Tab-separated table of C-alpha atoms in Angstrom:
chain	number	residue	atom	x	y	z
A	1	UNK	CA	61.476	179.895	18.505
A	2	UNK	CA	63.759	178.427	15.772
A	3	UNK	CA	63.563	174.719	15.335
A	4	UNK	CA	65.180	172.063	13.239
A	5	UNK	CA	63.245	168.733	12.716
A	6	UNK	CA	65.073	165.682	11.601
A	7	UNK	CA	63.452	162.310	10.533
A	8	UNK	CA	65.287	159.098	11.072
A	9	UNK	CA	68.121	160.837	12.884
A	10	UNK	CA	69.606	157.602	14.338
A	11	UNK	CA	70.226	156.334	10.643
A	12	UNK	CA	71.734	159.713	9.736
A	13	UNK	CA	74.127	159.603	12.681
A	14	UNK	CA	75.400	156.250	11.432
A	15	UNK	CA	75.985	157.744	7.910
A	16	UNK	CA	73.074	155.864	6.362
A	17	UNK	CA	70.204	157.291	4.183
A	18	UNK	CA	66.926	158.187	5.921
A	19	UNK	CA	64.037	155.883	5.395
A	20	UNK	CA	61.566	158.929	5.360
A	21	UNK	CA	61.033	162.110	3.854
A	22	UNK	CA	59.020	165.288	4.313
A	23	UNK	CA	57.690	167.009	1.190
A	24	UNK	CA	58.193	170.709	1.297
A	25	UNK	CA	57.400	172.847	-1.801
A	26	UNK	CA	57.484	169.712	-3.967
A	27	UNK	CA	60.939	168.755	-2.699
A	28	UNK	CA	61.703	165.655	-0.645
A	29	UNK	CA	63.836	166.251	2.450
A	30	UNK	CA	64.557	164.561	5.747
A	31	UNK	CA	65.117	167.841	7.600
A	32	UNK	CA	63.035	170.953	8.205
A	33	UNK	CA	64.244	174.276	9.623
A	34	UNK	CA	61.596	176.808	10.456
A	35	UNK	CA	60.567	179.202	13.131
A	36	UNK	CA	57.352	179.503	15.037
A	37	UNK	CA	56.026	182.543	17.087
A	38	UNK	CA	55.073	181.557	20.789
A	39	UNK	CA	52.865	183.441	23.194
A	40	UNK	CA	52.617	183.088	26.840
A	41	UNK	CA	50.058	180.422	27.985
A	42	UNK	CA	49.082	179.706	24.349
A	43	UNK	CA	49.621	176.309	22.770
A	44	UNK	CA	50.976	176.604	19.171
A	45	UNK	CA	51.293	173.621	16.891
A	46	UNK	CA	52.638	172.927	13.250
A	47	UNK	CA	51.918	169.636	11.746
A	48	UNK	CA	54.045	167.853	9.194
A	49	UNK	CA	53.389	164.629	7.213
A	50	UNK	CA	56.348	162.335	6.712
A	51	UNK	CA	56.374	159.616	4.112
A	52	UNK	CA	58.211	156.210	4.152
A	53	UNK	CA	60.367	155.857	1.098
A	54	UNK	CA	59.744	152.993	-1.260
A	55	UNK	CA	61.611	149.729	-0.968
A	56	UNK	CA	62.524	150.218	2.712
A	57	UNK	CA	64.197	147.038	3.950
A	58	UNK	CA	64.764	147.912	7.588
A	59	UNK	CA	61.443	147.762	9.373
A	60	UNK	CA	62.881	146.458	12.564
A	61	UNK	CA	64.871	149.492	13.750
A	62	UNK	CA	62.726	152.238	15.293
A	63	UNK	CA	62.410	155.524	13.508
A	64	UNK	CA	63.888	158.406	15.640
A	65	UNK	CA	62.759	162.043	15.222
A	66	UNK	CA	64.641	164.899	16.625
A	67	UNK	CA	63.449	168.494	17.316
A	68	UNK	CA	66.378	170.840	18.137
A	69	UNK	CA	65.389	174.337	19.106
A	70	UNK	CA	66.902	177.635	20.026
A	71	UNK	CA	65.577	181.283	20.592
A	72	UNK	CA	65.938	183.657	17.777
A	73	UNK	CA	67.434	187.132	18.487
A	74	UNK	CA	65.334	188.856	20.945
A	75	UNK	CA	65.120	192.661	20.247
A	76	UNK	CA	64.164	194.850	23.171
A	77	UNK	CA	63.181	198.427	22.538
A	78	UNK	CA	65.205	201.167	24.208
A	79	UNK	CA	63.796	202.573	27.563
A	80	UNK	CA	64.560	205.161	30.105
A	81	UNK	CA	64.680	202.564	32.894
A	82	UNK	CA	67.852	201.952	34.956
A	83	UNK	CA	68.050	198.250	34.333
A	84	UNK	CA	67.891	196.846	30.864
A	85	UNK	CA	65.098	194.323	29.928
A	86	UNK	CA	65.791	190.798	30.654
A	87	UNK	CA	66.658	188.523	27.647
A	88	UNK	CA	64.506	185.256	27.536
A	89	UNK	CA	66.262	181.930	28.139
A	90	UNK	CA	65.444	178.344	27.589
A	91	UNK	CA	65.470	175.823	30.366
A	92	UNK	CA	68.700	173.833	29.970
A	93	UNK	CA	71.062	171.828	32.077
A	94	UNK	CA	74.795	171.788	31.513
A	95	UNK	CA	75.905	169.007	29.278
A	96	UNK	CA	72.376	168.416	27.673
A	97	UNK	CA	71.317	169.278	24.183
A	98	UNK	CA	68.411	171.608	23.603
A	99	UNK	CA	66.628	168.953	21.587
A	100	UNK	CA	63.902	166.257	22.107
A	101	UNK	CA	63.658	162.874	20.582
A	102	UNK	CA	60.745	160.689	19.834
A	103	UNK	CA	60.884	157.047	18.719
A	104	UNK	CA	58.302	155.396	16.510
A	105	UNK	CA	58.212	151.637	15.446
A	106	UNK	CA	56.767	149.984	12.421
A	107	UNK	CA	53.572	148.089	12.901
A	108	UNK	CA	53.963	144.423	12.156
A	109	UNK	CA	51.503	141.596	11.424
A	110	UNK	CA	48.705	144.145	10.656
A	111	UNK	CA	45.483	142.902	9.337
């Protein structure tokens, strides 16, 4: 499964700078593109740490994360069967993106 993880996507859609960064190989980025191998009935997770940039002024607007995903090319070996092997598909409804969003808010009045 290919995936594209974006931090603070709502700000980016408005043309503003992201308030957050992932650190990958020593580089700061607001987006991660990677792939993960999935197996039937097995949960697979990848964890990422995101950092709030210094001097962030907007602590009122929620932080929106988006994970967009797609299947990579599925290679099926040749067989002698009459029908070709079925290609896997993702559950999708017409007009919807193949992505999930999650919203996080800044804690206020912490002690």
